[in-house]
mmCIF file of C-alpha atoms and ligand atoms in Angstrom:
data_model
loop_
_atom_site.group_PDB
_atom_site.id
_atom_site.type_symbol
_atom_site.label_atom_id
_atom_site.label_comp_id
_atom_site.label_asym_id
_atom_site.label_seq_id
_atom_site.Cartn_x
_atom_site.Cartn_y
_atom_site.Cartn_z
ATOM 1 C CA MET I 130 20.692 86.650 -23.582
ATOM 2 C CA ALA I 131 17.099 87.804 -23.582
ATOM 3 C CA ARG I 132 15.840 89.228 -20.338
ATOM 4 C CA HIS I 133 13.823 86.767 -18.276
ATOM 5 C CA PRO I 134 10.094 87.337 -18.965
ATOM 6 C CA GLU I 135 9.403 87.432 -15.219
ATOM 7 C CA TYR I 136 11.019 90.894 -15.208
ATOM 8 C CA GLN I 137 7.757 92.158 -16.711
ATOM 9 C CA TYR I 138 6.225 91.386 -13.313
ATOM 10 C CA LEU I 139 9.146 92.768 -11.327
ATOM 11 C CA ASP I 140 9.099 95.968 -13.405
ATOM 12 C CA LEU I 141 5.389 96.329 -12.720
ATOM 13 C CA LEU I 142 5.953 95.939 -8.964
ATOM 14 C CA GLU I 143 8.756 98.485 -9.076
ATOM 15 C CA HIS I 144 6.619 100.916 -11.038
ATOM 16 C CA LEU I 145 3.805 100.595 -8.487
ATOM 17 C CA LEU I 146 6.157 101.116 -5.551
ATOM 18 C CA GLU I 147 7.734 104.189 -7.139
ATOM 19 C CA LYS I 148 4.933 105.787 -9.121
ATOM 20 C CA GLY I 149 1.703 104.107 -7.971
ATOM 21 C CA ASP I 150 -1.240 106.351 -7.221
ATOM 22 C CA ARG I 151 -1.970 105.925 -3.534
ATOM 23 C CA ARG I 152 -5.681 105.571 -2.912
ATOM 24 C CA ILE I 153 -8.386 104.108 -0.725
ATOM 25 C CA ASP I 154 -10.068 101.103 -2.335
ATOM 26 C CA ARG I 155 -13.305 99.175 -1.797
ATOM 27 C CA THR I 156 -11.739 96.882 0.805
ATOM 28 C CA GLY I 157 -10.411 99.746 2.942
ATOM 29 C CA VAL I 158 -6.862 98.343 2.831
ATOM 30 C CA GLY I 159 -5.561 100.965 0.406
ATOM 31 C CA THR I 160 -3.479 100.444 -2.735
ATOM 32 C CA LEU I 161 -0.751 101.821 -4.957
ATOM 33 C CA SER I 162 -2.387 101.737 -8.349
ATOM 34 C CA THR I 163 -1.676 102.279 -12.022
ATOM 35 C CA PHE I 164 -4.006 102.145 -15.035
ATOM 36 C CA GLY I 165 -3.191 100.024 -18.057
ATOM 37 C CA ALA I 166 -0.469 97.378 -18.162
ATOM 38 C CA MET I 167 0.480 94.547 -20.492
ATOM 39 C CA MET I 168 2.579 91.408 -20.118
ATOM 40 C CA ARG I 169 3.326 88.779 -22.770
ATOM 41 C CA PHE I 170 4.542 85.241 -22.222
ATOM 42 C CA ASP I 171 5.671 82.832 -24.892
ATOM 43 C CA LEU I 172 4.246 79.374 -24.199
ATOM 44 C CA SER I 173 5.403 77.779 -27.436
ATOM 45 C CA ASP I 174 8.287 75.793 -25.971
ATOM 46 C CA GLY I 175 6.057 74.285 -23.263
ATOM 47 C CA SER I 176 7.063 77.055 -20.912
ATOM 48 C CA PHE I 177 4.700 77.599 -17.971
ATOM 49 C CA PRO I 178 4.818 81.171 -16.610
ATOM 50 C CA VAL I 179 4.705 80.436 -12.903
ATOM 51 C CA TYR I 180 6.686 83.110 -11.128
ATOM 52 C CA THR I 181 9.850 81.979 -9.415
ATOM 53 C CA THR I 182 10.604 84.983 -7.183
ATOM 54 C CA LYS I 183 8.100 83.551 -4.713
ATOM 55 C CA ARG I 184 6.612 80.060 -4.647
ATOM 56 C CA VAL I 185 3.263 80.092 -6.447
ATOM 57 C CA PHE I 186 0.849 77.318 -5.549
ATOM 58 C CA TRP I 187 0.113 76.621 -9.188
ATOM 59 C CA LYS I 188 -1.949 73.507 -8.421
ATOM 60 C CA THR I 189 -4.391 75.609 -6.421
ATOM 61 C CA ALA I 190 -4.587 78.090 -9.290
ATOM 62 C CA VAL I 191 -5.157 75.364 -11.893
ATOM 63 C CA LYS I 192 -7.773 73.713 -9.665
ATOM 64 C CA GLU I 193 -9.606 77.035 -9.569
ATOM 65 C CA MET I 194 -9.533 77.140 -13.388
ATOM 66 C CA LEU I 195 -10.878 73.561 -13.556
ATOM 67 C CA TRP I 196 -13.628 74.600 -11.158
ATOM 68 C CA PHE I 197 -14.577 77.555 -13.406
ATOM 69 C CA LEU I 198 -14.762 75.130 -16.325
ATOM 70 C CA THR I 199 -17.192 72.860 -14.475
ATOM 71 C CA GLY I 200 -19.611 75.791 -14.370
ATOM 72 C CA GLN I 201 -19.981 75.501 -10.607
ATOM 73 C CA THR I 202 -20.201 78.517 -8.332
ATOM 74 C CA ASN I 203 -20.395 76.936 -4.882
ATOM 75 C CA ILE I 204 -17.247 76.836 -2.754
ATOM 76 C CA GLN I 205 -18.186 73.327 -1.574
ATOM 77 C CA SER I 206 -16.663 71.739 -4.685
ATOM 78 C CA LEU I 207 -13.533 73.903 -4.315
ATOM 79 C CA LEU I 208 -13.145 72.905 -0.676
ATOM 80 C CA ARG I 209 -13.397 69.247 -1.664
ATOM 81 C CA GLU I 210 -10.226 69.908 -3.676
ATOM 82 C CA ASN I 211 -8.746 71.626 -0.631
ATOM 83 C CA VAL I 212 -8.857 75.055 -2.291
ATOM 84 C CA ARG I 213 -9.673 77.690 0.280
ATOM 85 C CA ILE I 214 -9.021 80.933 -1.619
ATOM 86 C CA TRP I 215 -12.702 81.812 -2.034
ATOM 87 C CA THR I 216 -13.891 81.105 1.525
ATOM 88 C CA ASP I 217 -13.436 84.645 2.832
ATOM 89 C CA TRP I 218 -16.335 86.126 0.880
ATOM 90 C CA PRO I 219 -19.162 83.754 1.884
ATOM 91 C CA LEU I 220 -17.680 83.630 5.385
ATOM 92 C CA ASP I 221 -17.831 87.397 5.679
ATOM 93 C CA LYS I 222 -21.431 87.397 4.467
ATOM 94 C CA TYR I 223 -22.408 84.632 6.909
ATOM 95 C CA ARG I 224 -20.808 86.376 9.865
ATOM 96 C CA LYS I 225 -22.503 89.679 9.057
ATOM 97 C CA ALA I 226 -25.903 88.102 8.457
ATOM 98 C CA THR I 227 -25.973 85.878 11.550
ATOM 99 C CA GLY I 228 -23.676 87.642 14.014
ATOM 100 C CA ASP I 229 -22.027 84.236 14.509
ATOM 101 C CA ASP I 230 -18.260 84.753 14.819
ATOM 102 C CA ILE I 231 -17.500 81.296 13.410
ATOM 103 C CA SER I 232 -13.871 80.454 12.519
ATOM 104 C CA GLN I 233 -12.881 79.887 8.884
ATOM 105 C CA GLU I 234 -12.117 76.226 9.641
ATOM 106 C CA ALA I 235 -15.487 75.597 11.286
ATOM 107 C CA PHE I 236 -17.302 77.357 8.437
ATOM 108 C CA GLU I 237 -15.470 75.262 5.842
ATOM 109 C CA GLU I 238 -16.290 72.073 7.767
ATOM 110 C CA ARG I 239 -19.969 72.958 7.704
ATOM 111 C CA VAL I 240 -19.971 73.785 4.005
ATOM 112 C CA LEU I 241 -18.272 70.457 3.329
ATOM 113 C CA GLY I 242 -20.459 68.339 5.570
ATOM 114 C CA ASP I 243 -23.863 69.931 5.267
ATOM 115 C CA ASP I 244 -25.301 70.269 1.754
ATOM 116 C CA ALA I 245 -28.234 72.414 2.810
ATOM 117 C CA PHE I 246 -25.866 74.804 4.584
ATOM 118 C CA ALA I 247 -23.576 74.845 1.543
ATOM 119 C CA GLU I 248 -26.496 75.667 -0.698
ATOM 120 C CA GLU I 249 -27.589 78.528 1.513
ATOM 121 C CA TRP I 250 -24.174 79.996 2.417
ATOM 122 C CA GLY I 251 -21.512 78.565 0.105
ATOM 123 C CA ASP I 252 -22.702 79.896 -3.212
ATOM 124 C CA LEU I 253 -20.940 82.895 -4.758
ATOM 125 C CA GLY I 254 -23.802 83.744 -7.098
ATOM 126 C CA PRO I 255 -23.504 83.730 -10.908
ATOM 127 C CA VAL I 256 -19.702 84.171 -11.023
ATOM 128 C CA TYR I 257 -17.213 82.969 -13.667
ATOM 129 C CA GLY I 258 -18.324 79.344 -14.060
ATOM 130 C CA LYS I 259 -21.972 80.267 -14.529
ATOM 131 C CA GLN I 260 -21.212 82.933 -17.114
ATOM 132 C CA TRP I 261 -18.699 80.813 -19.010
ATOM 133 C CA ARG I 262 -20.919 77.760 -19.290
ATOM 134 C CA ARG I 263 -24.507 78.955 -18.832
ATOM 135 C CA TRP I 264 -24.793 82.644 -19.752
ATOM 136 C CA LEU I 265 -28.530 83.383 -19.640
ATOM 137 C CA ASP I 266 -29.882 85.586 -22.404
ATOM 138 C CA ALA I 267 -33.014 87.710 -22.451
ATOM 139 C CA ASP I 268 -35.053 84.866 -23.963
ATOM 140 C CA GLY I 269 -34.154 82.536 -21.128
ATOM 141 C CA GLN I 270 -31.739 80.536 -23.255
ATOM 142 C CA GLU I 271 -28.374 79.427 -21.858
ATOM 143 C CA HIS I 272 -25.108 79.780 -23.786
ATOM 144 C CA ASP I 273 -22.035 77.615 -23.288
ATOM 145 C CA GLN I 274 -19.358 80.109 -24.307
ATOM 146 C CA ILE I 275 -16.510 77.642 -23.829
ATOM 147 C CA ALA I 276 -18.012 74.989 -26.084
ATOM 148 C CA ALA I 277 -18.778 77.676 -28.667
ATOM 149 C CA VAL I 278 -15.248 79.049 -28.732
ATOM 150 C CA ILE I 279 -13.755 75.560 -29.083
ATOM 151 C CA GLN I 280 -16.160 74.827 -31.913
ATOM 152 C CA THR I 281 -15.144 78.019 -33.742
ATOM 153 C CA LEU I 282 -11.437 77.321 -33.194
ATOM 154 C CA LYS I 283 -11.983 74.044 -35.022
ATOM 155 C CA SER I 284 -14.234 75.287 -37.808
ATOM 156 C CA ASN I 285 -13.054 78.849 -38.456
ATOM 157 C CA PRO I 286 -9.733 79.564 -36.730
ATOM 158 C CA SER I 287 -9.218 82.926 -38.441
ATOM 159 C CA SER I 288 -12.411 84.249 -36.867
ATOM 160 C CA ARG I 289 -12.095 87.526 -34.977
ATOM 161 C CA ARG I 290 -14.986 86.576 -32.751
ATOM 162 C CA MET I 291 -13.464 83.848 -30.643
ATOM 163 C CA LEU I 292 -13.973 85.033 -27.117
ATOM 164 C CA PHE I 293 -15.837 84.479 -23.920
ATOM 165 C CA HIS I 294 -16.798 87.074 -21.356
ATOM 166 C CA ALA I 295 -17.801 87.115 -17.703
ATOM 167 C CA TRP I 296 -19.130 90.662 -17.295
ATOM 168 C CA ASN I 297 -22.848 89.927 -17.412
ATOM 169 C CA VAL I 298 -24.225 93.339 -16.499
ATOM 170 C CA GLY I 299 -27.682 92.153 -15.506
ATOM 171 C CA GLU I 300 -26.317 89.676 -12.960
ATOM 172 C CA LEU I 301 -23.475 91.676 -11.401
ATOM 173 C CA ASP I 302 -25.449 92.546 -8.297
ATOM 174 C CA ARG I 303 -25.947 88.857 -7.453
ATOM 175 C CA MET I 304 -22.230 87.988 -7.640
ATOM 176 C CA ALA I 305 -20.123 87.802 -4.451
ATOM 177 C CA LEU I 306 -17.455 89.717 -6.416
ATOM 178 C CA SER I 307 -17.649 91.234 -9.879
ATOM 179 C CA PRO I 308 -15.459 89.406 -12.393
ATOM 180 C CA CYS I 309 -11.850 90.641 -12.431
ATOM 181 C CA HIS I 310 -10.566 88.686 -15.417
ATOM 182 C CA MET I 311 -13.279 89.304 -17.972
ATOM 183 C CA THR I 312 -12.511 88.803 -21.656
ATOM 184 C CA TYR I 313 -10.683 85.783 -22.973
ATOM 185 C CA GLN I 314 -9.989 86.212 -26.670
ATOM 186 C CA PHE I 315 -8.273 83.562 -28.776
ATOM 187 C CA TYR I 316 -6.186 83.976 -31.903
ATOM 188 C CA VAL I 317 -4.637 81.396 -34.183
ATOM 189 C CA SER I 318 -1.475 81.982 -36.192
ATOM 190 C CA ASN I 319 0.298 79.617 -38.622
ATOM 191 C CA ILE I 320 -3.085 78.248 -39.619
ATOM 192 C CA ALA I 321 -2.640 75.048 -41.569
ATOM 193 C CA GLU I 322 -4.668 74.639 -44.742
ATOM 194 C CA GLU I 323 -7.308 71.978 -44.662
ATOM 195 C CA GLY I 324 -5.697 68.587 -44.600
ATOM 196 C CA VAL I 325 -2.198 70.071 -44.472
ATOM 197 C CA ALA I 326 -0.629 70.240 -41.063
ATOM 198 C CA SER I 327 1.729 73.111 -40.265
ATOM 199 C CA GLY I 328 5.429 72.444 -39.684
ATOM 200 C CA SER I 329 4.654 71.258 -36.164
ATOM 201 C CA GLY I 330 2.130 68.702 -37.431
ATOM 202 C CA LYS I 331 -0.565 70.802 -35.756
ATOM 203 C CA LYS I 332 -3.378 72.929 -37.115
ATOM 204 C CA GLY I 333 -2.000 76.227 -35.852
ATOM 205 C CA LYS I 334 -0.613 78.142 -32.947
ATOM 206 C CA LEU I 335 -3.069 79.244 -30.291
ATOM 207 C CA SER I 336 -2.723 82.506 -28.382
ATOM 208 C CA LEU I 337 -4.913 84.028 -25.718
ATOM 209 C CA LEU I 338 -5.430 87.626 -24.723
ATOM 210 C CA VAL I 339 -6.963 88.163 -21.290
ATOM 211 C CA GLY I 340 -8.504 91.480 -20.336
ATOM 212 C CA GLN I 341 -8.597 92.012 -16.595
ATOM 213 C CA ARG I 342 -10.277 95.147 -15.203
ATOM 214 C CA SER I 343 -8.801 94.889 -11.693
ATOM 215 C CA CYS I 344 -5.654 93.103 -10.602
ATOM 216 C CA ASP I 345 -4.162 92.397 -7.194
ATOM 217 C CA VAL I 346 -0.503 92.057 -8.210
ATOM 218 C CA GLY I 347 0.580 90.459 -4.933
ATOM 219 C CA LEU I 348 -1.848 87.521 -4.743
ATOM 220 C CA GLY I 349 -4.183 87.473 -7.734
ATOM 221 C CA ASN I 350 -1.834 88.006 -10.666
ATOM 222 C CA PRO I 351 0.558 85.087 -10.004
ATOM 223 C CA PHE I 352 -2.483 82.785 -9.761
ATOM 224 C CA ASN I 353 -4.269 84.253 -12.758
ATOM 225 C CA LEU I 354 -1.294 83.918 -15.110
ATOM 226 C CA ALA I 355 -0.620 80.311 -14.186
ATOM 227 C CA GLN I 356 -4.246 79.300 -14.627
ATOM 228 C CA GLN I 357 -4.628 81.202 -17.884
ATOM 229 C CA ALA I 358 -1.482 79.586 -19.283
ATOM 230 C CA ALA I 359 -2.901 76.209 -18.242
ATOM 231 C CA LEU I 360 -6.094 77.064 -20.130
ATOM 232 C CA VAL I 361 -4.134 77.797 -23.313
ATOM 233 C CA HIS I 362 -2.436 74.407 -23.020
ATOM 234 C CA MET I 363 -5.783 72.632 -22.500
ATOM 235 C CA VAL I 364 -7.639 74.376 -25.306
ATOM 236 C CA ALA I 365 -4.686 73.955 -27.683
ATOM 237 C CA GLN I 366 -4.719 70.237 -26.985
ATOM 238 C CA GLN I 367 -8.468 70.045 -27.600
ATOM 239 C CA VAL I 368 -8.220 71.759 -30.996
ATOM 240 C CA ASP I 369 -4.967 70.067 -32.021
ATOM 241 C CA MET I 370 -2.823 73.197 -32.004
ATOM 242 C CA THR I 371 0.370 74.248 -30.258
ATOM 243 C CA PRO I 372 0.359 76.856 -27.475
ATOM 244 C CA GLY I 373 1.401 80.325 -28.676
ATOM 245 C CA GLU I 374 1.421 83.404 -26.508
ATOM 246 C CA LEU I 375 -0.418 84.477 -23.378
ATOM 247 C CA ILE I 376 -1.038 88.204 -23.454
ATOM 248 C CA TRP I 377 -2.346 89.783 -20.325
ATOM 249 C CA VAL I 378 -3.813 93.287 -20.178
ATOM 250 C CA GLY I 379 -4.740 94.884 -16.876
ATOM 251 C CA GLY I 380 -6.899 97.944 -16.131
ATOM 252 C CA ASP I 381 -6.626 99.028 -12.480
ATOM 253 C CA VAL I 382 -3.471 97.188 -11.522
ATOM 254 C CA HIS I 383 -2.653 97.615 -7.868
ATOM 255 C CA LEU I 384 -0.431 96.658 -4.975
ATOM 256 C CA TYR I 385 -2.237 96.502 -1.638
ATOM 257 C CA LEU I 386 -0.458 98.573 0.999
ATOM 258 C CA ASN I 387 -0.073 95.482 3.197
ATOM 259 C CA HIS I 388 1.805 93.793 0.316
ATOM 260 C CA VAL I 389 4.591 96.377 0.114
ATOM 261 C CA ASP I 390 7.045 94.147 2.006
ATOM 262 C CA LEU I 391 6.095 91.218 -0.215
ATOM 263 C CA ALA I 392 6.904 93.335 -3.282
ATOM 264 C CA ARG I 393 10.244 94.454 -1.849
ATOM 265 C CA THR I 394 11.224 90.872 -1.037
ATOM 266 C CA ILE I 395 10.317 89.747 -4.560
ATOM 267 C CA LEU I 396 12.357 92.599 -6.038
ATOM 268 C CA SER I 397 15.396 91.522 -4.032
ATOM 269 C CA ARG I 398 15.348 88.109 -5.747
ATOM 270 C CA GLU I 399 16.616 86.890 -9.143
ATOM 271 C CA PRO I 400 14.136 85.076 -11.388
ATOM 272 C CA ARG I 401 14.959 81.454 -12.159
ATOM 273 C CA PRO I 402 13.966 79.591 -15.331
ATOM 274 C CA PHE I 403 10.226 79.043 -15.771
ATOM 275 C CA PRO I 404 9.113 75.429 -15.413
ATOM 276 C CA LYS I 405 7.631 73.396 -18.260
ATOM 277 C CA LEU I 406 4.076 72.138 -18.429
ATOM 278 C CA ARG I 407 3.106 68.850 -20.024
ATOM 279 C CA LEU I 408 -0.351 67.333 -20.217
ATOM 280 C CA LEU I 409 -0.067 63.675 -19.388
ATOM 281 C CA ARG I 410 -3.341 62.612 -20.974
ATOM 282 C CA HIS I 411 -5.510 63.649 -23.916
ATOM 283 C CA PRO I 412 -8.984 64.016 -22.384
ATOM 284 C CA ASP I 413 -11.943 63.694 -24.739
ATOM 285 C CA SER I 414 -13.240 67.156 -24.011
ATOM 286 C CA ILE I 415 -12.464 70.358 -22.146
ATOM 287 C CA ASP I 416 -14.706 69.044 -19.359
ATOM 288 C CA ASP I 417 -12.580 66.027 -18.563
ATOM 289 C CA TYR I 418 -9.327 67.488 -17.227
ATOM 290 C CA ARG I 419 -8.146 66.635 -13.724
ATOM 291 C CA ILE I 420 -5.314 68.139 -11.722
ATOM 292 C CA GLU I 421 -3.343 64.881 -12.106
ATOM 293 C CA ASP I 422 -3.118 65.582 -15.853
ATOM 294 C CA PHE I 423 -0.745 68.512 -15.293
ATOM 295 C CA GLU I 424 2.917 67.663 -15.015
ATOM 296 C CA VAL I 425 5.144 70.586 -14.108
ATOM 297 C CA SER I 426 8.868 70.014 -14.238
ATOM 298 C CA GLY I 427 11.815 72.201 -13.344
ATOM 299 C CA TYR I 428 10.021 74.443 -10.866
ATOM 300 C CA ASP I 429 12.616 75.678 -8.384
ATOM 301 C CA PRO I 430 11.214 78.896 -6.893
ATOM 302 C CA HIS I 431 12.391 81.156 -4.107
ATOM 303 C CA PRO I 432 10.437 80.556 -0.859
ATOM 304 C CA ALA I 433 6.724 81.316 -0.532
ATOM 305 C CA ILE I 434 5.729 84.642 1.000
ATOM 306 C CA GLU I 435 2.563 84.763 3.066
ATOM 307 C CA ALA I 436 0.356 87.797 2.611
ATOM 308 C CA PRO I 437 -3.177 88.705 3.729
ATOM 309 C CA VAL I 438 -5.962 88.887 1.148
ATOM 310 C CA ALA I 439 -8.094 92.041 1.035
ATOM 311 C CA VAL I 440 -11.771 91.058 1.353
HETATM 312 N N1 LIG C 207 -8.096 91.042 -2.889
HETATM 313 C C1 LIG C 207 -8.292 89.985 -3.678
HETATM 314 N N2 LIG C 207 -7.276 89.497 -4.398
HETATM 315 C C2 LIG C 207 -7.452 88.413 -5.200
HETATM 316 O O1 LIG C 207 -6.468 87.998 -5.844
HETATM 317 C C3 LIG C 207 -8.726 87.814 -5.298
HETATM 318 C C4 LIG C 207 -9.771 88.352 -4.528
HETATM 319 N N3 LIG C 207 -9.540 89.429 -3.722
HETATM 320 N N4 LIG C 207 -11.010 87.797 -4.552
HETATM 321 C C5 LIG C 207 -11.337 86.713 -5.411
HETATM 322 C C6 LIG C 207 -10.191 85.890 -5.789
HETATM 323 C C7 LIG C 207 -9.609 84.969 -4.761
HETATM 324 N N5 LIG C 207 -8.206 84.945 -5.159
HETATM 325 C C8 LIG C 207 -7.167 84.602 -4.303
HETATM 326 C C9 LIG C 207 -7.353 84.606 -2.936
HETATM 327 C C10 LIG C 207 -6.335 84.242 -2.085
HETATM 328 C C11 LIG C 207 -5.098 83.877 -2.599
HETATM 329 C C12 LIG C 207 -4.021 83.453 -1.660
HETATM 330 O O2 LIG C 207 -4.129 83.614 -0.470
HETATM 331 N N6 LIG C 207 -2.927 82.864 -2.153
HETATM 332 C C13 LIG C 207 -1.797 82.384 -1.333
HETATM 333 C C14 LIG C 207 -1.826 80.880 -1.175
HETATM 334 C C15 LIG C 207 -3.137 80.376 -0.709
HETATM 335 C C16 LIG C 207 -3.280 78.879 -0.779
HETATM 336 O O3 LIG C 207 -2.447 78.178 -1.394
HETATM 337 O O4 LIG C 207 -4.254 78.394 -0.211
HETATM 338 C C17 LIG C 207 -0.495 82.729 -2.026
HETATM 339 O O5 LIG C 207 0.515 82.855 -1.321
HETATM 340 O O6 LIG C 207 -0.504 82.835 -3.251
HETATM 341 C C18 LIG C 207 -4.913 83.870 -3.979
HETATM 342 C C19 LIG C 207 -5.944 84.234 -4.824
HETATM 343 C C20 LIG C 207 -8.017 85.724 -6.331
HETATM 344 N N7 LIG C 207 -9.025 86.708 -6.132
HETATM 345 O O1 LIG C 208 -8.870 86.537 -10.198
HETATM 346 C C1 LIG C 208 -8.818 87.571 -9.516
HETATM 347 C C2 LIG C 208 -9.882 87.975 -8.713
HETATM 348 C C3 LIG C 208 -9.747 89.106 -8.006
HETATM 349 N N1 LIG C 208 -8.641 89.863 -8.057
HETATM 350 C C4 LIG C 208 -8.544 91.072 -7.199
HETATM 351 C C5 LIG C 208 -8.533 92.421 -7.825
HETATM 352 C C6 LIG C 208 -9.033 93.299 -6.691
HETATM 353 O O2 LIG C 208 -7.942 93.534 -5.791
HETATM 354 C C7 LIG C 208 -10.058 92.424 -5.997
HETATM 355 C C8 LIG C 208 -11.462 92.672 -6.494
HETATM 356 O O3 LIG C 208 -11.933 93.908 -6.027
HETATM 357 P P1 LIG C 208 -12.815 94.904 -6.934
HETATM 358 O O4 LIG C 208 -13.156 96.034 -6.010
HETATM 359 O O5 LIG C 208 -14.018 94.153 -7.395
HETATM 360 O O6 LIG C 208 -11.944 95.358 -8.078
HETATM 361 O O7 LIG C 208 -9.672 91.099 -6.327
HETATM 362 C C9 LIG C 208 -7.573 89.468 -8.850
HETATM 363 O O8 LIG C 208 -6.518 90.123 -8.906
HETATM 364 N N2 LIG C 208 -7.703 88.335 -9.558
#
């Protein structure tokens, strides 16, 4: 039997533990790091690559992806969905600027309840959503990269130019964090001729290659893969294709030193079958998906492992 695809992740963790380059990083936590890694996941049978060697809160990850797609950059709309993974950065900034040692809970309450406060302190700057949906060019014109890529997938699926990018050099200094996952490039195989559907009755098979410059393997990567796989499913549905492969390429791929126990626990566990993802509805556009549209079946992971996030 083929080896479970999750071993790509376990092998990466093992490699970092054994051969990782130990270094100080921006956050001061320290990492074991390697440069250049690739993982590939076949999505074509409806498979949803949510790791099973620890419970991954895939709904939170997919909600973050839906938030990127709305083009919003304020944590207020994330908090309304009960997603708290981005709070640390504005919170840190607020505490440093005001000297107020407010708790995370109290800060989140204020962002939720006070729009003026949210506007002043809850915005992350021109991060993913802004760049994906409203990239500003030198002439002051905005570009919706998502709409453009979907349009090209429909009109010219063999194009080699179907990608969107978040690394907007001129705006990096205004972002709370520079983009980590940067290029999203699409590719269509089994392209059906005009009017002739492929064997599946669809217009082709849609794959995605994600280029990520920096990857936190303990917390970020399990989230990123699940949300990127969800994106392939959504875009495939919008362009009437079947999901193909998710290919993930990482630059500085690292294990934070305070995640070493997490990695060892994961390595002591056996992967279980990946769950399946089904979209329950066919929304009219990429803008109309809701978390209730995602049905995940057969997810039976090992227990969750709590770990601190490096800010
Ligand atoms: N150091 C670091 N790692 C990251 O993965 C990361 C950042 N910073 N900064 C920006 C975003 C925020 N991301 C995060 C932040 C926290 C969790 C996290 O704590 N995950 C928990 C569950 C949290 C929850 O469900 O609320 C986990 O166990 O996966 C995940 C991704 C991904 N990104
Ligand atoms: O989606 C994400 C967002 C962030 N990360 C990780 C990667 C790094 O550990 C930090 C970012 O720090 P930099 O100094 O800007 O590289 O966040 C991730 O894995 N996935």
